[in-house]
XYZ file of C-alpha atoms in Angstrom:
561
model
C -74.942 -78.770 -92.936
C -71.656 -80.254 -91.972
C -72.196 -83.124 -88.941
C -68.928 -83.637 -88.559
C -67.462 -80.240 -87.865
C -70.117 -79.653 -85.593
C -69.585 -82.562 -82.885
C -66.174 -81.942 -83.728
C -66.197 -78.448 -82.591
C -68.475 -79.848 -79.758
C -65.562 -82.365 -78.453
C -63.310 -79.537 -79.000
C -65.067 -76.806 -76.783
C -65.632 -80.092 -74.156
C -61.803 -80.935 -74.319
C -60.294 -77.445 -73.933
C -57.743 -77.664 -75.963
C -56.436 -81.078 -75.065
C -57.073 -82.054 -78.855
C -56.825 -79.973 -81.689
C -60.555 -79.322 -83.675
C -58.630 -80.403 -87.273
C -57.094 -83.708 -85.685
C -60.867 -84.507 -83.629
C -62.394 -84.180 -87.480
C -59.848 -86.709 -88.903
C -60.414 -88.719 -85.893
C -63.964 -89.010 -86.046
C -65.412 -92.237 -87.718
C -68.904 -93.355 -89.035
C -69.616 -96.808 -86.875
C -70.216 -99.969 -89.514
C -73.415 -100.752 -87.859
C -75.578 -98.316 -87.286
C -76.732 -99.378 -83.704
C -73.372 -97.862 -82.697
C -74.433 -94.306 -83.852
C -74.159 -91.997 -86.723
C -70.953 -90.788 -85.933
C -68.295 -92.240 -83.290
C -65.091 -90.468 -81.782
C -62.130 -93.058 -80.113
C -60.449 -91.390 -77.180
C -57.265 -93.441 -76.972
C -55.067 -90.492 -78.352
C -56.104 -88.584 -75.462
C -55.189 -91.347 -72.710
C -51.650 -90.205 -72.466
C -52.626 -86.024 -72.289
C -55.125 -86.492 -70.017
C -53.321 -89.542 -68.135
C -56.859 -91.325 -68.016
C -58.263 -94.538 -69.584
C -59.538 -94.411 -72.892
C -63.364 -95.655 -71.593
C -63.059 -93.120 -68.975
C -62.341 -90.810 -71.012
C -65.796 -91.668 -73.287
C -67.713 -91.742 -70.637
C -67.006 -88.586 -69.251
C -67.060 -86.887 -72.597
C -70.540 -88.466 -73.084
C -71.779 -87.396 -70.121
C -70.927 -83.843 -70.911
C -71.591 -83.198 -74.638
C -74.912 -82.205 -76.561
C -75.911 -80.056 -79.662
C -79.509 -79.021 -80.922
C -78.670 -81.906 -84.035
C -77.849 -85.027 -81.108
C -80.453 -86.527 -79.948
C -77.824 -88.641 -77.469
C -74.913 -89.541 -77.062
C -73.317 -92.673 -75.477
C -69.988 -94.422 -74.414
C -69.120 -97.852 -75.405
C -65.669 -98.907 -73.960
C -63.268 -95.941 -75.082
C -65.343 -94.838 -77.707
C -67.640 -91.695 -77.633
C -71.043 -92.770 -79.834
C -73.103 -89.959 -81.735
C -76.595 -90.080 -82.667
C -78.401 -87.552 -84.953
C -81.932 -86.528 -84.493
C -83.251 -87.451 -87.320
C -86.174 -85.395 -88.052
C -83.675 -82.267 -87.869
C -81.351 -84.133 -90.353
C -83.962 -85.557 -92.801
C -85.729 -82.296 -93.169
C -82.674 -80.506 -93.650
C -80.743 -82.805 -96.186
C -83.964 -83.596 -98.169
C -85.282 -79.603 -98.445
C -81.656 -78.638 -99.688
C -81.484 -81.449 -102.161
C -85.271 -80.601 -103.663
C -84.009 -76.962 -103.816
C -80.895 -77.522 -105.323
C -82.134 -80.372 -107.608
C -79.209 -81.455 -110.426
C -76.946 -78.635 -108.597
C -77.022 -80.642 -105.653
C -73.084 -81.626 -105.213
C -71.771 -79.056 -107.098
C -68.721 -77.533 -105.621
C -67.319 -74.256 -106.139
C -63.198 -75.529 -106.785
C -62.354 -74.558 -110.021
C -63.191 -70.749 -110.359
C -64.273 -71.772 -114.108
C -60.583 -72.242 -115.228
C -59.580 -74.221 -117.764
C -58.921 -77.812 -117.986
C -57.859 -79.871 -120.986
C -58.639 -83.418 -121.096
C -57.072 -85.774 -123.650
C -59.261 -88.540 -123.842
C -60.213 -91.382 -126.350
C -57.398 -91.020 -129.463
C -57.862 -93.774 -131.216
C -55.727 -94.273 -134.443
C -57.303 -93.702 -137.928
C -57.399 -96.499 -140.359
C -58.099 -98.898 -137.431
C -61.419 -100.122 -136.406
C -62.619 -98.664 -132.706
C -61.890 -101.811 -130.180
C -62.851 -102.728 -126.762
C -59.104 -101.396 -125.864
C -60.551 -97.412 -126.406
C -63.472 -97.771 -124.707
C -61.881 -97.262 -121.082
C -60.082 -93.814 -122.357
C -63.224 -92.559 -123.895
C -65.533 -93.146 -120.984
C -63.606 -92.330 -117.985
C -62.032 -89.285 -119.763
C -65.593 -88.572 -120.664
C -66.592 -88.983 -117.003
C -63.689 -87.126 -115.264
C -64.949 -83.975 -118.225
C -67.894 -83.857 -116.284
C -66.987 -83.952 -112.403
C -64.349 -81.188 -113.095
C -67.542 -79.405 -114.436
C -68.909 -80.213 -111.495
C -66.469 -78.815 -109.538
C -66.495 -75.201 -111.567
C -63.871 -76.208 -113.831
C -64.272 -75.876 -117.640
C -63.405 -79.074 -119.225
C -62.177 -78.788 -122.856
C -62.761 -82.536 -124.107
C -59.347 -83.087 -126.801
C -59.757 -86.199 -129.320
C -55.744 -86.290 -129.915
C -56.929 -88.628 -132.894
C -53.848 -90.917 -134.131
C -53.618 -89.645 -137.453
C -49.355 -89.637 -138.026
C -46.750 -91.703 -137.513
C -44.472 -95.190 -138.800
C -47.762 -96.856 -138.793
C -49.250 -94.939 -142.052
C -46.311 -95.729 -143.732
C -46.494 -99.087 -143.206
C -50.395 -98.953 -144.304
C -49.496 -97.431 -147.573
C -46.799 -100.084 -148.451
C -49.944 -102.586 -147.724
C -52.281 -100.856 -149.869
C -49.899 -100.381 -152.463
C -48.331 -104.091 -152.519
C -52.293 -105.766 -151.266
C -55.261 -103.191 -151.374
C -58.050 -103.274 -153.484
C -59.921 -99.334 -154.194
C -63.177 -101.118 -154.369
C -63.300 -103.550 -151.296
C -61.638 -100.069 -149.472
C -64.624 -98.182 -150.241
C -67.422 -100.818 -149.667
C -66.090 -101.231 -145.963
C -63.070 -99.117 -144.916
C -62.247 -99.922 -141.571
C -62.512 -103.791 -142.385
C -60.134 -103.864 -145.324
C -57.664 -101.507 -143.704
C -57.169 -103.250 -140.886
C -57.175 -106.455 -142.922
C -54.042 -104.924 -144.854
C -52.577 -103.952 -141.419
C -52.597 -107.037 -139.797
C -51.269 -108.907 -143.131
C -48.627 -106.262 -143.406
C -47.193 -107.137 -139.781
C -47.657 -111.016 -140.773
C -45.285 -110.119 -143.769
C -42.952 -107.704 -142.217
C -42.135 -111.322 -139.323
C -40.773 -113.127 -142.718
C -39.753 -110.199 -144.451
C -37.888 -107.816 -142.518
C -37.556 -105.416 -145.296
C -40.912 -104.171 -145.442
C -40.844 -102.580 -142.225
C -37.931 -99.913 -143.761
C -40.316 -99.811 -146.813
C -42.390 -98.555 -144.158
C -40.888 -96.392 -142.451
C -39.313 -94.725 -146.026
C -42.950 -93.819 -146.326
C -44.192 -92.397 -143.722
C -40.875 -90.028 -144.281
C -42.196 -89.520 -147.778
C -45.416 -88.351 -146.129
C -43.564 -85.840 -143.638
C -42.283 -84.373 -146.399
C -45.309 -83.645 -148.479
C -45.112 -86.703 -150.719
C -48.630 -85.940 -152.551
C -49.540 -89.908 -153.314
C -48.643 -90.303 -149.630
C -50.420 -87.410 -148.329
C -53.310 -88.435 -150.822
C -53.613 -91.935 -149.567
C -53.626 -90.624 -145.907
C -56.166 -88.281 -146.313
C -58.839 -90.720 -147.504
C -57.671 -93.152 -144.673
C -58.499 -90.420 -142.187
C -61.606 -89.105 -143.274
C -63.452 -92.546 -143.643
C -61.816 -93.330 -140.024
C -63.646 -90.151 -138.803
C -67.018 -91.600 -140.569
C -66.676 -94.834 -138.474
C -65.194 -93.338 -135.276
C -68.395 -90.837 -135.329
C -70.949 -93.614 -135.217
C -69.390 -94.711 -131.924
C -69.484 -91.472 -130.169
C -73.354 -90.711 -131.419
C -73.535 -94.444 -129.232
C -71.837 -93.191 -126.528
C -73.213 -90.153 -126.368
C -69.926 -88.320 -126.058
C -68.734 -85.212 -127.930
C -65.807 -83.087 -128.154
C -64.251 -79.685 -128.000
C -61.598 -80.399 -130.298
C -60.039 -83.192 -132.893
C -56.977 -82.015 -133.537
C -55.025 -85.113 -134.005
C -51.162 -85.555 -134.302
C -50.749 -83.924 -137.884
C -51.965 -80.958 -136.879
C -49.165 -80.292 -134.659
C -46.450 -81.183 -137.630
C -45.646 -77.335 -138.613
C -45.545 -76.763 -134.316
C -42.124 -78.836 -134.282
C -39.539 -76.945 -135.293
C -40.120 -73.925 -132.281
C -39.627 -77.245 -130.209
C -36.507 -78.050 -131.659
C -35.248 -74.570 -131.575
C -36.421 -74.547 -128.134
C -34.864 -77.319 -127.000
C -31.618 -75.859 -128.820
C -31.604 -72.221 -127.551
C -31.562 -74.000 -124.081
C -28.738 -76.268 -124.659
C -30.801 -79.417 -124.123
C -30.419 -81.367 -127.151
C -27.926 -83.676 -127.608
C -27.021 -86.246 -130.564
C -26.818 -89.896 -129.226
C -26.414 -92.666 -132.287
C -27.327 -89.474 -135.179
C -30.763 -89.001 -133.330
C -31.826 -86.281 -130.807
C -32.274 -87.005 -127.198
C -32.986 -85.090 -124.121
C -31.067 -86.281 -121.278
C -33.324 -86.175 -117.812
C -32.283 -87.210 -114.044
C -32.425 -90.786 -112.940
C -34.236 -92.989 -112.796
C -35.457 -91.728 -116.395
C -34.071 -92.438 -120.123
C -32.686 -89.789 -122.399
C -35.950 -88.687 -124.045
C -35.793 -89.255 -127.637
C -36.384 -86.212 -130.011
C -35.561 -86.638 -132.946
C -34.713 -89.804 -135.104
C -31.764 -90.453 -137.117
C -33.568 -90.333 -140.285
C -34.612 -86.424 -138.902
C -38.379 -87.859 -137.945
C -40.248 -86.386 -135.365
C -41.270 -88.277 -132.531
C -44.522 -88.675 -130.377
C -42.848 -86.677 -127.470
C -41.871 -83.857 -129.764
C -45.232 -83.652 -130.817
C -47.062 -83.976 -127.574
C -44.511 -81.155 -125.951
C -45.063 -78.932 -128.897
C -48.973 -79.854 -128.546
C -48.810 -79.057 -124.343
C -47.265 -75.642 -125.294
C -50.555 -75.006 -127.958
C -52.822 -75.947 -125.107
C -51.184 -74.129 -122.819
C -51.190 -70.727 -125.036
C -55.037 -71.415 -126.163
C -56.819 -72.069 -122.938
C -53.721 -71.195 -120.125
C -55.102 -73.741 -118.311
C -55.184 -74.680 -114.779
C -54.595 -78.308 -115.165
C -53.852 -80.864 -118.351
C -55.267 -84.108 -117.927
C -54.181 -86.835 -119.948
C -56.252 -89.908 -119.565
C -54.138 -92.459 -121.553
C -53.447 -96.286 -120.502
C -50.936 -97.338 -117.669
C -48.192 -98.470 -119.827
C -47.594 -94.764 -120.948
C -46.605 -93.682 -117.545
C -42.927 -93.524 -118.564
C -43.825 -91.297 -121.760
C -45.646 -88.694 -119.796
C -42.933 -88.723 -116.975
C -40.335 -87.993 -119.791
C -43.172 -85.206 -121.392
C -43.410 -83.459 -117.931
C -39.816 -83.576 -117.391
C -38.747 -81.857 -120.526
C -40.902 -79.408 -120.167
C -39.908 -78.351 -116.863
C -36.017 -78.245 -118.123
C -37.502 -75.759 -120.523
C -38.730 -73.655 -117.693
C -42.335 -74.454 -117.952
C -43.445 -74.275 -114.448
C -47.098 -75.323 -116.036
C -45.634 -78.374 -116.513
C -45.921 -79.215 -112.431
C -49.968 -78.777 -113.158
C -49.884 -81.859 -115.871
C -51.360 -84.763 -114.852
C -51.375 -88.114 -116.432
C -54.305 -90.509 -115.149
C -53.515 -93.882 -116.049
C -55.680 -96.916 -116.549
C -55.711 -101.185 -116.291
C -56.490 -103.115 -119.802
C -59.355 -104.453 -121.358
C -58.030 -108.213 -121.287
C -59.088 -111.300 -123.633
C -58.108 -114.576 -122.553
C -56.044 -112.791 -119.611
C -53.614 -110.821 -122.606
C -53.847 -107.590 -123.728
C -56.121 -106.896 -127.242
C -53.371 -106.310 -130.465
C -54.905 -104.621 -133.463
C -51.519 -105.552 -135.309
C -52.243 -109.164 -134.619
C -55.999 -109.024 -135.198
C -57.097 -109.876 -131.759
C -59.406 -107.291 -131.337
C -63.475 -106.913 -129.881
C -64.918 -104.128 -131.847
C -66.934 -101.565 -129.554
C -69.364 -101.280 -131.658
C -70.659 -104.816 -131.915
C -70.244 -105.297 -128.109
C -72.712 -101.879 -128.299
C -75.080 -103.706 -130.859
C -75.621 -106.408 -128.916
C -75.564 -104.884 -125.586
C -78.252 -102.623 -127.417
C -80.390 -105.692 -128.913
C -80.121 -107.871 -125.179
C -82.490 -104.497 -123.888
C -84.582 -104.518 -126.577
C -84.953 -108.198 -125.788
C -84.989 -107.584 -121.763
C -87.964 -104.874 -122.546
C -89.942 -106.854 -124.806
C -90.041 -109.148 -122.483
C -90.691 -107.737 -119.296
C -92.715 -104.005 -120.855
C -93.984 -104.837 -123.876
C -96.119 -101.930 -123.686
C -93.461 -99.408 -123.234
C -93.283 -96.076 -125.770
C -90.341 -94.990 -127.128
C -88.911 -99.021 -127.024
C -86.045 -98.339 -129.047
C -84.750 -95.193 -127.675
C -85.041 -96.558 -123.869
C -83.235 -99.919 -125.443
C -79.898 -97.590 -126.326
C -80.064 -95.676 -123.172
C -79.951 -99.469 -121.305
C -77.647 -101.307 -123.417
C -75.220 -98.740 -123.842
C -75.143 -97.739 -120.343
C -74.519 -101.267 -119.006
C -71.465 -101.101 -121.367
C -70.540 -97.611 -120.137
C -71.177 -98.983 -116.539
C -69.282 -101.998 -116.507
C -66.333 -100.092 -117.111
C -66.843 -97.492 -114.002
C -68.043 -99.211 -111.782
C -64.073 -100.861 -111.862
C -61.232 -99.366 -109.866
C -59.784 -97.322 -113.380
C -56.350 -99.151 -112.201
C -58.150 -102.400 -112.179
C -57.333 -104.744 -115.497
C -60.548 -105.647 -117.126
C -61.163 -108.978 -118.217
C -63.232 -108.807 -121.596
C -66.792 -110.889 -121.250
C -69.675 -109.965 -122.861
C -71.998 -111.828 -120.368
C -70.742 -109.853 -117.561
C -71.220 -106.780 -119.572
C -74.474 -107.007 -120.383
C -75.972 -108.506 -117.240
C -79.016 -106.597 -116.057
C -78.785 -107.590 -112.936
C -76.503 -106.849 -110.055
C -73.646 -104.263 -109.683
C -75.034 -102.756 -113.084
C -75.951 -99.765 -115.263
C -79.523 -101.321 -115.927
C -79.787 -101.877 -112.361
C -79.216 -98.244 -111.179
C -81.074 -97.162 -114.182
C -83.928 -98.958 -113.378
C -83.603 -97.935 -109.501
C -84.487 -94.270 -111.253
C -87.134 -95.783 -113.538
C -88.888 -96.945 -110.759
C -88.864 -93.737 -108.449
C -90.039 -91.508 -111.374
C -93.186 -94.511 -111.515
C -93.804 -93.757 -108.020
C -93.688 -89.964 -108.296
C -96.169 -90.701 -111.222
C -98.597 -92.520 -109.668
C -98.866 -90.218 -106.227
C -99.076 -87.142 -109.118
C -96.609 -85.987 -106.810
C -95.488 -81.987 -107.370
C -92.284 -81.526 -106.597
C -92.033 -79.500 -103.766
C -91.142 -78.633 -99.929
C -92.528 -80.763 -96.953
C -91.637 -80.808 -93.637
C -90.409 -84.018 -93.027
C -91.026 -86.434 -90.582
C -89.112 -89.903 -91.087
C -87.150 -91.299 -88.707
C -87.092 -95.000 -89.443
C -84.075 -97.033 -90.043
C -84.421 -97.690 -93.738
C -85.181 -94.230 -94.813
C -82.238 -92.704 -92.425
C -79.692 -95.255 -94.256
C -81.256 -93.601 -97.571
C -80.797 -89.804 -96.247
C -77.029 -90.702 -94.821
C -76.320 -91.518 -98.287
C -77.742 -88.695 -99.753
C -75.897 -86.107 -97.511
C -72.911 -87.882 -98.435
C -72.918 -86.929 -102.258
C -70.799 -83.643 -101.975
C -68.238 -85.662 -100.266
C -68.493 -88.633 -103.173
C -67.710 -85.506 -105.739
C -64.849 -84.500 -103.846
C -63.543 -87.500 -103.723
C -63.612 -88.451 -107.231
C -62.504 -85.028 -108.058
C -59.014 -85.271 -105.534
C -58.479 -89.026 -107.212
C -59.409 -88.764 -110.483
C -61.461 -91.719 -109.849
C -65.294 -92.284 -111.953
C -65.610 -95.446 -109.815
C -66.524 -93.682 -106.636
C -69.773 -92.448 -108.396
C -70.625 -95.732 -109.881
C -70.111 -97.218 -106.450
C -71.957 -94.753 -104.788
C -75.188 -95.148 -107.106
C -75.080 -98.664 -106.572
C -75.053 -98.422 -103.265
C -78.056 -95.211 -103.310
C -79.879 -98.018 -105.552
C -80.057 -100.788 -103.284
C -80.866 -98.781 -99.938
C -84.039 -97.492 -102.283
C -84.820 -100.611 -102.922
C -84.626 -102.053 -99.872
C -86.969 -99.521 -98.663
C -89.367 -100.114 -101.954
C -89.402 -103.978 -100.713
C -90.516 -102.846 -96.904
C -92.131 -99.830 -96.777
C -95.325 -99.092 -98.099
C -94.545 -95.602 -99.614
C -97.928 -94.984 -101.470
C -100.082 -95.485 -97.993
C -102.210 -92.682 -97.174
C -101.107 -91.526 -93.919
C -99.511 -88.065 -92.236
C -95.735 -89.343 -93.711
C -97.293 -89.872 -97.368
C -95.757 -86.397 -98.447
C -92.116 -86.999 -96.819
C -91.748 -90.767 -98.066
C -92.704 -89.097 -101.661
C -90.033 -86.147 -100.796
C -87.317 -89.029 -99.988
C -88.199 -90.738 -103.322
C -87.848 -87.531 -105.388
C -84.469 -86.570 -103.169
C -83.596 -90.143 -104.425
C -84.461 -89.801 -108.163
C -82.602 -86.336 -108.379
C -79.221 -88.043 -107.127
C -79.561 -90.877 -108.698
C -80.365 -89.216 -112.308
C -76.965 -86.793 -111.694
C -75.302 -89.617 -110.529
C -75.395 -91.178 -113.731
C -75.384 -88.397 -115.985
C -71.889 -87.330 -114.161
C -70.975 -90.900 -115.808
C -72.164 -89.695 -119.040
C -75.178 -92.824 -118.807
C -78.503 -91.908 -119.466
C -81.708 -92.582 -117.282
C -84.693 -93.019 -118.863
C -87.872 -92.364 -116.211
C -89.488 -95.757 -118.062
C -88.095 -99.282 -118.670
């Protein structure tokens, strides 16, 4: 049921032709309060067709108009105000959604085609910071509304395993590391040598073209380089996978940068059979229209760059899934990058190329600057996780001692008020770092919409409720505000699908969560009356939206707290 294209095509039938049905839909507006109607159509575009006032147009029009689904309709100055029966809406809205249950929302865009989504990447032999977090989660959350919109989201973990930077780790372990303290705790001790390297390399230039000699040595098979690189990687991988399990987030593939190193050459050759490299200062470049640089190929030492490695890695994709669209969810200051990746590709006659999309994101900021791993200023993710994790434990103690599975319900909480935090921002939006905000469990929060769910499913336990049809029969205020919302979930989907944008759900659950509440605080839903069934059928409707809701933000929602 669509409310807006039908008094749409009602004003158009009632206007004959004086206003075209597709410009009456864009026109039409949902009133802020609601004692000016469900739905509310200004007339002043029609003043000057139908030479009349604007208010005399609206009242006209309202005297004039009605559908089966308005139960009146009334002019206020030059606008035309709508008002739903209610009944006819609830029941409708609310049967669909309890037949439907987690389908509810799901939209049939994406024929099941193929979508790539880089997402995450984090560099080996560097601990997982507060800076990842934001690709992880709202690539992980974008994975799931294109699978809610019939797409088939391939989830890629372009891990950071090549480039200058191993070289420069290798001169540190060689000149600084310590085998033992390396194996006791990896992560630590690599990043200690990382940090002391850069510290070094400020007072002794040199050691960043010791550096960069070995990370050549490595391109070219050096074993005691390729050696020392391995074991990096694989205890990154150990680390990185105890975040994930946290996150609850998995992918299709982990193919990081060196798996692409024997893809180069065809891209070379490529970008030679069509005449579009050219040697600038010994390196490589690609020259592209203004406003953008020459993109850089090849080095003059003859290494390979991150753009030859991401076009050569685009082509892969594109021959392994021939997808419909590449997403690459990868921070703001990467825009020019990607605008250089597309472009080459498309002087290489890749029309594909037009259907890559980079979605950029605002910082995770400490002390108003951005986190640097190479100077040490980093928040690891998972102590912000631990803690967010051992706050709930503290928060249900507290407040349900009683409740089973403590510890399991504890995760689901503390890692989905660090998971929320993050949505719930504008991705665009800089993020200033602070724990306290994060882990708040009240408010604009993940425990808050969680709970919201928590409580429903308590309800729903204590009526012994079976899910199931009723014909409903509210038509007070505070459960109509609760229905409007409901109805609007397809159009929150699309919305987050056109921009790319995990905020609109976390907004929109927020918002689901504090109608419900509102209505928990003034209505007495467990009351045995003739409306007991239909309050218990708008509590269920609410449950089921709000548990996809958050599972579409890759949060759980546990039906106790």
């Amino acid at each position: 049921m669509n409310e807006k294209l039908i008094v749409a095509s009602c004003l158009s039938h009632a206007l004959d032709g004086a206003l075209h049905e597709e410009r009456i839909l864009a026109l039409l507006e949902q009133p802020k309060h609601a004692i000016h109607g469900d739905l509310a159509f200004p007339c002043f575009e029609l003043a000057k067709t139908l030479r009349k006032s604007p208010a005399g147009i609206a009242s006209e029009l309202a005297n004039t108009l009605q559908h089966k689904l308005v139960s009146h309709v009334e002019a206020v100055g030059p606008y035309v105000n709508f008002f739903l029966h209610r009944h006819i809406v609830s029941n409708t809205v609310l049967t669909h959604i309890l037949d439907e249950r987690n389908r509810y929302g799901n939209l049939a865009i994406g024929d099941g085609q193929h979508v790539p989504i880089d997402l995450s990447s984090p560099n080996i032999a560097k601990p997982f910071s507060m800076g990842h977090l934001r690709s992880t989660v709202i690539g992980n959350a974008i994975a799931n509304i294109m699978a809610k919109c019939d797409y088939k989201p391939i989830k890629i973990n372009y891990i950071g395993d090549w480039g200058t930077q191993f070289g420069k780790l290798i001169v540190a372990y060689k000149k600084w590391g310590s085998p033992e303290q390396i194996k006791q705790t990896p992560i630590k001790e690599l990043l200690k040598l990382y940090v002391h390297f850069h510290k070094e390399a400020e007072k002794y230039p040199a050691l960043e073209d010791e550096g960069r000699a070995w990370f050549k040595k490595l391109e070219d098979g050096n074993e005691e380089a390729h050696h020392l690189w391995g074991w990096f990687r694989s205890e990154s991988l150990i680390e990185f996978n105890k975040i994930y399990d946290l996150l609850g987030i998995s992918f299709d593939s982990t193919n990081g940068e060196a798996f692409y190193n024997d893809k180069m050459d065809e891209i070379v050759t490529l970008l030679e059979e069509a005449h579009l490299l050219i040697e600038d200062n010994g390196a490589q470049v690609v020259m592209l229209e203004e406003p953008l640089p020459p993109c850089l190929i090849k080095k003059s030492d003859g290494a390979t760059l991150y753009a030859t490695r991401d076009i050569a890695a685009a082509l892969y994709r594109k021959r392994t899934y021939n997808f419909a669209q590449a997403i690459y969810v990868v921070g703001g200051e990467q825009r020019l990058h990607f605008q250089q990746l597309f472009a080459v590709l498309q002087k290489l006659g890749f029309d594909w190329a037009k259907n890559m999309i980079h979605v950029p994101f605002g910082m995770i900021l400490k002390d108003g600057k951005k986190m640097s791993t190479r100077k040490g200023k980093v928040v690891l993710l998972e102590e912000v996780l631990t803690e967010a994790i051992h706050m709930a434990t503290q928060n249900i103690t507290e407040k349900n001692p009683a409740l089973t599975k403590k510890e399991v319900v504890a995760r689901q909480v503390g890692v989905g008020a660090v998971i929320f935090h993050d949505l719930k921002n504008d991705r665009m939006n800089n993020i200033e770092f602070s724990l306290e905000d994060m882990l708040k469990f009240e408010g604009e929060t993940g425990p808050y919409v969680q709970y919201s769910y928590a409580r429903a499913c308590s309800i729903l336990r204590k009526a012994s409720h079976t899910p199931g049809q009723a014909t409903i029969q509210l038509e007070d205020d505070l459960s109509w505000t609760i229905v409007k919302l409901l109805h609007h979930f397809p159009t929150i989907i699309q919305q987050a699908h056109d921009k790319l944008e995990p905020s609109i759900i976390a907004k929109y659950v927020v918002d689901l969560s504090q109608a419900f509440n509102t209505y928990y605080g003034n209505v007495h839903i467990m009351i045995e009356d003739e409306q007991l069934q239909s309050r218990l059928v708008l509590v269920e409707a609410v449950a089921i939206v709000l548990k996809e809701g958050l599972r579409l933000l890759g949060i759980a929602a546990p039906e106790e707290m």
